PDB file of C-alpha atoms in Angstrom:
ATOM      1  CA  MET A 448     212.558   0.765 140.201  1.00  0.00           C
ATOM      2  CA  GLU A 449     210.160  -2.197 140.193  1.00  0.00           C
ATOM      3  CA  ARG A 450     207.200   0.112 139.652  1.00  0.00           C
ATOM      4  CA  THR A 451     208.990   1.842 136.785  1.00  0.00           C
ATOM      5  CA  ARG A 452     209.714  -1.509 135.131  1.00  0.00           C
ATOM      6  CA  HIS A 453     206.062  -2.513 135.391  1.00  0.00           C
ATOM      7  CA  GLU A 454     204.907   0.800 133.934  1.00  0.00           C
ATOM      8  CA  TYR A 455     207.248   0.553 130.953  1.00  0.00           C
ATOM      9  CA  LEU A 456     206.047  -3.000 130.376  1.00  0.00           C
ATOM     10  CA  ARG A 457     202.474  -1.696 130.449  1.00  0.00           C
ATOM     11  CA  TRP A 458     203.358   0.897 127.791  1.00  0.00           C
ATOM     12  CA  LEU A 459     204.990  -1.798 125.662  1.00  0.00           C
ATOM     13  CA  VAL A 460     201.869  -3.978 125.840  1.00  0.00           C
ATOM     14  CA  VAL A 461     199.669  -1.029 124.788  1.00  0.00           C
ATOM     15  CA  ALA A 462     202.024  -0.280 121.880  1.00  0.00           C
ATOM     16  CA  ILE A 463     202.014  -3.921 120.739  1.00  0.00           C
ATOM     17  CA  PHE A 464     198.226  -3.994 120.941  1.00  0.00           C
ATOM     18  CA  ALA A 465     197.995  -0.811 118.852  1.00  0.00           C
ATOM     19  CA  ALA A 466     200.428  -2.221 116.270  1.00  0.00           C
ATOM     20  CA  ALA A 467     198.429  -5.449 116.014  1.00  0.00           C
ATOM     21  CA  MET A 468     195.233  -3.423 115.586  1.00  0.00           C
ATOM     22  CA  ALA A 469     196.914  -1.377 112.861  1.00  0.00           C
ATOM     23  CA  TRP A 470     197.819  -4.521 110.922  1.00  0.00           C
ATOM     24  CA  ALA A 471     194.307  -5.930 111.322  1.00  0.00           C
ATOM     25  CA  GLU A 472     192.803  -2.616 110.171  1.00  0.00           C
ATOM     26  CA  ALA A 473     195.159  -2.337 107.205  1.00  0.00           C
ATOM     27  CA  SER A 474     194.466  -5.908 106.077  1.00  0.00           C
ATOM     28  CA  VAL A 475     190.682  -5.467 106.334  1.00  0.00           C
ATOM     29  CA  VAL A 476     190.791  -2.169 104.429  1.00  0.00           C
ATOM     30  CA  TYR A 477     193.031  -3.747 101.793  1.00  0.00           C
ATOM     31  CA  ASP A 478     190.566  -6.619 101.363  1.00  0.00           C
ATOM     32  CA  LEU A 479     187.617  -4.229 101.067  1.00  0.00           C
ATOM     33  CA  ARG A 480     189.374  -1.952  98.609  1.00  0.00           C
ATOM     34  CA  THR A 481     190.464  -4.926  96.538  1.00  0.00           C
ATOM     35  CA  MET A 482     186.882  -6.201  96.435  1.00  0.00           C
ATOM     36  CA  THR A 483     185.606  -2.801  95.311  1.00  0.00           C
ATOM     37  CA  ASP A 484     188.613  -1.941  93.096  1.00  0.00           C
ATOM     38  CA  ARG A 485     189.437   1.095  95.227  1.00  0.00           C
ATOM     39  CA  ILE A 486     193.063   0.650  96.351  1.00  0.00           C
ATOM     40  CA  GLN A 487     193.408   4.315  95.401  1.00  0.00           C
ATOM     41  CA  PRO A 488     190.424   5.839  97.284  1.00  0.00           C
ATOM     42  CA  PHE A 489     190.412   9.179  95.496  1.00  0.00           C
ATOM     43  CA  GLN A 490     188.561   8.220  92.315  1.00  0.00           C
ATOM     44  CA  GLN A 491     185.051   8.319  90.924  1.00  0.00           C
ATOM     45  CA  ASN A 492     182.432   6.619  93.098  1.00  0.00           C
ATOM     46  CA  PRO A 493     184.844   6.289  96.048  1.00  0.00           C
ATOM     47  CA  LEU A 494     182.368   4.532  98.361  1.00  0.00           C
ATOM     48  CA  PRO A 495     180.607   1.806  96.356  1.00  0.00           C
ATOM     49  CA  MET A 496     179.225   0.187  99.526  1.00  0.00           C
ATOM     50  CA  GLU A 497     175.528  -0.477  99.865  1.00  0.00           C
ATOM     51  CA  GLY A 498     173.322  -2.807 101.851  1.00  0.00           C
ATOM     52  CA  ALA A 499     174.934  -5.085 104.452  1.00  0.00           C
ATOM     53  CA  LEU A 500     178.496  -4.110 103.524  1.00  0.00           C
ATOM     54  CA  GLU A 501     177.796  -0.476 104.365  1.00  0.00           C
ATOM     55  CA  TRP A 502     176.414  -0.963 107.867  1.00  0.00           C
ATOM     56  CA  VAL A 503     178.955  -3.682 108.680  1.00  0.00           C
ATOM     57  CA  GLU A 504     181.770  -1.248 107.827  1.00  0.00           C
ATOM     58  CA  LEU A 505     180.199   1.507 109.936  1.00  0.00           C
ATOM     59  CA  VAL A 506     179.914  -0.814 112.946  1.00  0.00           C
ATOM     60  CA  ARG A 507     183.506  -1.993 112.427  1.00  0.00           C
ATOM     61  CA  GLU A 508     184.792   1.576 112.618  1.00  0.00           C
ATOM     62  CA  GLY A 509     182.819   2.192 115.799  1.00  0.00           C
ATOM     63  CA  ALA A 510     184.171  -1.058 117.269  1.00  0.00           C
ATOM     64  CA  THR A 511     187.721   0.100 116.519  1.00  0.00           C
ATOM     65  CA  LEU A 512     187.242   3.174 118.701  1.00  0.00           C
ATOM     66  CA  VAL A 513     185.732   1.053 121.475  1.00  0.00           C
ATOM     67  CA  MET A 514     188.795  -1.210 121.426  1.00  0.00           C
ATOM     68  CA  ILE A 515     191.190   1.743 121.691  1.00  0.00           C
ATOM     69  CA  LEU A 516     189.247   3.264 124.587  1.00  0.00           C
ATOM     70  CA  THR A 517     189.067  -0.124 126.306  1.00  0.00           C
ATOM     71  CA  VAL A 518     192.825  -0.713 126.239  1.00  0.00           C
ATOM     72  CA  GLY A 519     193.284   2.750 127.743  1.00  0.00           C
ATOM     73  CA  LEU A 520     190.794   1.994 130.515  1.00  0.00           C
ATOM     74  CA  LEU A 521     192.521  -1.300 131.315  1.00  0.00           C
ATOM     75  CA  ALA A 522     196.067   0.065 131.188  1.00  0.00           C
ATOM     76  CA  GLY A 523     195.617   3.261 133.210  1.00  0.00           C
ATOM     77  CA  ARG A 524     195.102   3.638 136.934  1.00  0.00           C
ATOM     78  CA  THR A 525     193.812   7.228 136.941  1.00  0.00           C
ATOM     79  CA  TRP A 526     191.560   8.967 134.449  1.00  0.00           C
ATOM     80  CA  ARG A 527     194.515  11.005 133.220  1.00  0.00           C
ATOM     81  CA  SER A 528     196.660   7.920 132.597  1.00  0.00           C
ATOM     82  CA  ARG A 529     193.743   6.106 130.955  1.00  0.00           C
ATOM     83  CA  ALA A 530     193.277   9.008 128.551  1.00  0.00           C
ATOM     84  CA  ALA A 531     197.036   9.054 127.925  1.00  0.00           C
ATOM     85  CA  HIS A 532     197.174   5.324 127.152  1.00  0.00           C
ATOM     86  CA  SER A 533     194.202   5.678 124.797  1.00  0.00           C
ATOM     87  CA  ALA A 534     195.846   8.648 123.059  1.00  0.00           C
ATOM     88  CA  ILE A 535     199.104   6.730 122.575  1.00  0.00           C
ATOM     89  CA  ALA A 536     197.269   3.653 121.314  1.00  0.00           C
ATOM     90  CA  PHE A 537     195.275   5.761 118.857  1.00  0.00           C
ATOM     91  CA  GLY A 538     198.369   7.552 117.592  1.00  0.00           C
ATOM     92  CA  ILE A 539     200.409   4.378 117.079  1.00  0.00           C
ATOM     93  CA  TRP A 540     197.463   2.624 115.446  1.00  0.00           C
ATOM     94  CA  ASP A 541     196.784   5.487 113.041  1.00  0.00           C
ATOM     95  CA  ILE A 542     200.408   5.919 111.928  1.00  0.00           C
ATOM     96  CA  LEU A 543     201.191   2.210 111.579  1.00  0.00           C
ATOM     97  CA  TYR A 544     197.925   1.704 109.677  1.00  0.00           C
ATOM     98  CA  TYR A 545     199.363   3.761 106.815  1.00  0.00           C
ATOM     99  CA  VAL A 546     202.787   2.163 107.170  1.00  0.00           C
ATOM    100  CA  PHE A 547     201.259  -1.310 106.860  1.00  0.00           C
ATOM    101  CA  LEU A 548     199.029  -0.293 103.938  1.00  0.00           C
ATOM    102  CA  LYS A 549     202.160   0.955 102.182  1.00  0.00           C
ATOM    103  CA  MET A 550     203.834  -2.406 102.825  1.00  0.00           C
ATOM    104  CA  ILE A 551     200.801  -4.399 101.638  1.00  0.00           C
ATOM    105  CA  CYS A 552     199.787  -2.576  98.471  1.00  0.00           C
ATOM    106  CA  GLY A 553     202.161   0.322  97.870  1.00  0.00           C
ATOM    107  CA  TRP A 554     199.595   2.962  98.835  1.00  0.00           C
ATOM    108  CA  PRO A 555     199.739   5.768  99.937  1.00  0.00           C
ATOM    109  CA  HIS A 556     202.264   6.996  97.385  1.00  0.00           C
ATOM    110  CA  SER A 557     202.935  10.133  99.455  1.00  0.00           C
ATOM    111  CA  LEU A 558     201.729  11.860 102.613  1.00  0.00           C
ATOM    112  CA  PHE A 559     199.632  14.171 100.449  1.00  0.00           C
ATOM    113  CA  ASP A 560     197.488  11.393  98.937  1.00  0.00           C
ATOM    114  CA  TRP A 561     193.794  11.841  99.746  1.00  0.00           C
ATOM    115  CA  ASP A 562     192.142   9.236 101.925  1.00  0.00           C
ATOM    116  CA  ILE A 563     188.725   8.516 103.380  1.00  0.00           C
ATOM    117  CA  LEU A 564     189.714   8.840 107.022  1.00  0.00           C
ATOM    118  CA  PHE A 565     186.484   7.798 108.741  1.00  0.00           C
ATOM    119  CA  LEU A 566     182.803   7.305 107.977  1.00  0.00           C
ATOM    120  CA  LEU A 567     181.045   8.370 111.194  1.00  0.00           C
ATOM    121  CA  PRO A 568     178.893  10.428 111.300  1.00  0.00           C
ATOM    122  CA  LEU A 569     179.770  11.516 107.737  1.00  0.00           C
ATOM    123  CA  PRO A 570     182.716  10.608 105.495  1.00  0.00           C
ATOM    124  CA  TRP A 571     185.937  12.338 106.526  1.00  0.00           C
ATOM    125  CA  TRP A 572     188.356  13.291 103.737  1.00  0.00           C
ATOM    126  CA  GLY A 573     191.905  14.591 103.956  1.00  0.00           C
ATOM    127  CA  PRO A 574     195.524  14.067 102.918  1.00  0.00           C
ATOM    128  CA  VAL A 575     197.295  11.318 104.856  1.00  0.00           C
ATOM    129  CA  LEU A 576     199.586  13.913 106.449  1.00  0.00           C
ATOM    130  CA  ALA A 577     196.700  15.540 108.341  1.00  0.00           C
ATOM    131  CA  PRO A 578     195.681  12.583 110.555  1.00  0.00           C
ATOM    132  CA  VAL A 579     199.347  11.639 110.983  1.00  0.00           C
ATOM    133  CA  CYS A 580     200.037  15.092 112.475  1.00  0.00           C
ATOM    134  CA  ILE A 581     197.164  14.657 114.936  1.00  0.00           C
ATOM    135  CA  ALA A 582     198.362  11.140 115.789  1.00  0.00           C
ATOM    136  CA  LEU A 583     201.870  12.431 116.563  1.00  0.00           C
ATOM    137  CA  LEU A 584     200.406  15.130 118.798  1.00  0.00           C
ATOM    138  CA  MET A 585     198.390  12.514 120.696  1.00  0.00           C
ATOM    139  CA  ILE A 586     201.478  10.343 121.216  1.00  0.00           C
ATOM    140  CA  VAL A 587     203.517  13.293 122.492  1.00  0.00           C
ATOM    141  CA  TRP A 588     200.807  14.376 124.942  1.00  0.00           C
ATOM    142  CA  GLY A 589     200.172  10.831 126.147  1.00  0.00           C
ATOM    143  CA  ALA A 590     203.867  10.030 126.613  1.00  0.00           C
ATOM    144  CA  ARG A 591     204.541  13.237 128.542  1.00  0.00           C
ATOM    145  CA  THR A 592     201.593  12.578 130.847  1.00  0.00           C
ATOM    146  CA  LEU A 593     202.679   9.002 131.573  1.00  0.00           C
ATOM    147  CA  ILE A 594     206.331   9.952 132.122  1.00  0.00           C
ATOM    148  CA  ASP A 595     205.237  12.515 134.719  1.00  0.00           C
ATOM    149  CA  GLU A 596     203.311   9.818 136.550  1.00  0.00           C
ATOM    150  CA  VAL A 597     205.901   7.048 136.427  1.00  0.00           C
ATOM    151  CA  THR A 598     208.739   9.312 137.587  1.00  0.00           C
ATOM    152  CA  ASP A 599     206.608  10.823 140.382  1.00  0.00           C
ATOM    153  CA  ARG A 600     207.290  14.268 139.002  1.00  0.00           C
ATOM    154  CA  SER A 601     204.825  17.044 139.694  1.00  0.00           C
ATOM    155  CA  VAL A 602     202.052  16.838 137.148  1.00  0.00           C
ATOM    156  CA  ALA A 603     201.066  20.153 135.613  1.00  0.00           C
ATOM    157  CA  THR A 604     197.419  20.703 134.922  1.00  0.00           C
ATOM    158  CA  CYS A 605     196.202  22.944 132.136  1.00  0.00           C
ATOM    159  CA  SER A 606     193.610  25.622 132.699  1.00  0.00           C
ATOM    160  CA  TRP A 607     190.004  25.306 131.631  1.00  0.00           C
ATOM    161  CA  ARG A 608     190.705  27.938 128.974  1.00  0.00           C
ATOM    162  CA  SER A 609     193.368  25.722 127.452  1.00  0.00           C
ATOM    163  CA  ARG A 610     191.002  22.766 127.476  1.00  0.00           C
ATOM    164  CA  CYS A 611     188.354  24.860 125.743  1.00  0.00           C
ATOM    165  CA  LEU A 612     190.878  25.918 123.108  1.00  0.00           C
ATOM    166  CA  GLY A 613     191.871  22.286 122.624  1.00  0.00           C
ATOM    167  CA  GLY A 614     188.225  21.331 122.210  1.00  0.00           C
ATOM    168  CA  LEU A 615     187.744  24.138 119.720  1.00  0.00           C
ATOM    169  CA  GLY A 616     190.742  22.871 117.760  1.00  0.00           C
ATOM    170  CA  SER A 617     189.276  19.365 117.667  1.00  0.00           C
ATOM    171  CA  ALA A 618     185.949  20.744 116.422  1.00  0.00           C
ATOM    172  CA  LEU A 619     187.711  22.772 113.724  1.00  0.00           C
ATOM    173  CA  ALA A 620     189.694  19.727 112.596  1.00  0.00           C
ATOM    174  CA  LEU A 621     186.486  17.693 112.346  1.00  0.00           C
ATOM    175  CA  TYR A 622     184.906  20.486 110.311  1.00  0.00           C
ATOM    176  CA  VAL A 623     187.866  20.563 107.912  1.00  0.00           C
ATOM    177  CA  PHE A 624     187.675  16.789 107.427  1.00  0.00           C
ATOM    178  CA  MET A 625     183.907  16.756 106.904  1.00  0.00           C
ATOM    179  CA  SER A 626     183.344  20.147 105.239  1.00  0.00           C
ATOM    180  CA  ASP A 627     182.713  18.689 101.774  1.00  0.00           C
ATOM    181  CA  SER A 628     180.439  15.985 103.166  1.00  0.00           C
ATOM    182  CA  LEU A 629     178.438  18.606 105.048  1.00  0.00           C
ATOM    183  CA  LEU A 630     177.798  20.462 101.790  1.00  0.00           C
ATOM    184  CA  VAL A 631     176.181  17.443 100.128  1.00  0.00           C
ATOM    185  CA  ALA A 632     174.685  15.689 103.176  1.00  0.00           C
ATOM    186  CA  ALA A 633     171.215  17.104 102.490  1.00  0.00           C
ATOM    187  CA  GLN A 634     171.239  15.406  99.079  1.00  0.00           C
ATOM    188  CA  GLY A 635     171.238  11.944 100.647  1.00  0.00           C
ATOM    189  CA  ALA A 636     173.465   8.898 101.092  1.00  0.00           C
ATOM    190  CA  ASP A 637     174.032   8.393  97.376  1.00  0.00           C
ATOM    191  CA  ALA A 638     175.491  11.899  97.041  1.00  0.00           C
ATOM    192  CA  LEU A 639     177.861  11.188  99.930  1.00  0.00           C
ATOM    193  CA  ARG A 640     179.044   7.968  98.296  1.00  0.00           C
ATOM    194  CA  HIS A 641     179.930   9.771  95.062  1.00  0.00           C
ATOM    195  CA  MET A 642     181.302  12.976  96.583  1.00  0.00           C
ATOM    196  CA  LEU A 643     184.990  13.807  95.994  1.00  0.00           C
ATOM    197  CA  PRO A 644     186.661  16.737  97.793  1.00  0.00           C
ATOM    198  CA  THR A 645     188.258  19.483  95.765  1.00  0.00           C
ATOM    199  CA  THR A 646     190.746  21.197  98.074  1.00  0.00           C
ATOM    200  CA  PHE A 647     191.954  20.725 101.639  1.00  0.00           C
ATOM    201  CA  ASN A 648     191.819  23.772 103.895  1.00  0.00           C
ATOM    202  CA  TRP A 649     195.405  23.639 105.167  1.00  0.00           C
ATOM    203  CA  PRO A 650     195.371  27.107 106.798  1.00  0.00           C
ATOM    204  CA  LEU A 651     192.318  26.275 108.918  1.00  0.00           C
ATOM    205  CA  PHE A 652     193.697  22.834 109.711  1.00  0.00           C
ATOM    206  CA  CYS A 653     196.987  24.353 110.915  1.00  0.00           C
ATOM    207  CA  VAL A 654     194.990  26.654 113.197  1.00  0.00           C
ATOM    208  CA  ALA A 655     193.058  23.633 114.474  1.00  0.00           C
ATOM    209  CA  LEU A 656     196.269  21.688 115.092  1.00  0.00           C
ATOM    210  CA  ALA A 657     197.805  24.624 116.978  1.00  0.00           C
ATOM    211  CA  LEU A 658     194.709  24.901 119.179  1.00  0.00           C
ATOM    212  CA  MET A 659     194.739  21.154 119.848  1.00  0.00           C
ATOM    213  CA  ALA A 660     198.340  21.485 121.032  1.00  0.00           C
ATOM    214  CA  VAL A 661     197.492  24.215 123.569  1.00  0.00           C
ATOM    215  CA  PRO A 662     196.553  21.865 126.483  1.00  0.00           C
ATOM    216  CA  ALA A 663     199.816  19.940 126.137  1.00  0.00           C
ATOM    217  CA  VAL A 664     201.922  23.098 125.897  1.00  0.00           C
ATOM    218  CA  ASP A 665     200.037  24.746 128.768  1.00  0.00           C
ATOM    219  CA  GLY A 666     200.559  21.613 130.843  1.00  0.00           C
ATOM    220  CA  MET A 667     204.320  21.928 130.373  1.00  0.00           C
ATOM    221  CA  PHE A 668     204.493  25.491 131.679  1.00  0.00           C
ATOM    222  CA  ALA A 669     201.561  25.634 134.087  1.00  0.00           C
ATOM    223  CA  ARG A 670     202.088  25.809 137.834  1.00  0.00           C
ATOM    224  CA  PRO A 671     202.543  22.151 138.890  1.00  0.00           C
ATOM    225  CA  GLN A 672     200.674  20.352 141.631  1.00  0.00           C
ATOM    226  CA  PRO A 673     201.924  17.341 143.568  1.00  0.00           C
ATOM    227  CA  ALA A 674     201.107  14.117 141.727  1.00  0.00           C
ATOM    228  CA  ARG A 675     199.628  12.510 144.837  1.00  0.00           C
ATOM    229  CA  VAL A 676     197.174  15.408 145.270  1.00  0.00           C
ATOM    230  CA  LEU A 677     196.051  15.137 141.666  1.00  0.00           C
ATOM    231  CA  ALA A 678     195.681  11.360 141.990  1.00  0.00           C
ATOM    232  CA  GLU A 679     193.283  11.854 144.872  1.00  0.00           C
ATOM    233  CA  THR A 680     191.106  14.076 142.692  1.00  0.00           C
ATOM    234  CA  GLU A 681     190.968  11.632 139.747  1.00  0.00           C
TER     235      GLU A 681
END
C-alpha cells in the first residue's frame, strides 16, 4: 500500500510538471505570435523568423524535448517505466498546450485548425486534432504500463514485429506532418518560411495512428511474463 501511494504521488508530480510546461510553452508561443502578428498560424508568411529569433526558437523546441525525457528518466525506475513517464508527460503537455492557448487567446477555434506543430528538422504542419490523437495514445500506453508495474501484475511484452509496426507508424506520421515541407526543402529556408500546406492526408495518418497503436494493443493480449523477470532484464 505504501509503495502504491508513492507511485501515484510520482505520477501526480509528473503530471503537474507537464501541466506547468504546457503553460510555459503556451505563454511563450503566444508572446512570439503576438510579436509577429501570427496568432492564427495558417496565413501568408507563417514563419517570419530570421536571424537570432530563428535559432533561439529551434533550440527552445529541442530543450522542450530534453526536459520531457529528463522527467521520465528521473521518475522511472526501469527503462520501461521511464519511457512510460516520458510518454505521459509528453501527452499531457501537448494536450494542455492547446487548452491553455485557447484560454489565453481564443485559438485554436476548432480541432481542425492548422498549426505549425514543430520546427525540427523541418516545419511540421497539421490540424490540431492530429497531434492530440497521438498524445492520447501516448497517455494510454504510458498509464497501462505504469499500472501493470505498480499493481505487480504480469507485464506483457510486445513482439519485435509489433515494435517494428509501431516504428513504421511513427515514421508515416512524421512524413504526413512534413510532406509539404519536404517538397520545398530543396528551395531553401525562405521557401520553408513561406510554405503553406494545402491538404492533410487523413487516410495515411489514420493508417499511421493504427500502426502506432499496435505495440500497446499487442502488449494487452501478448503472453505475459512475470514483472520481476522483466525488471531484471531492464
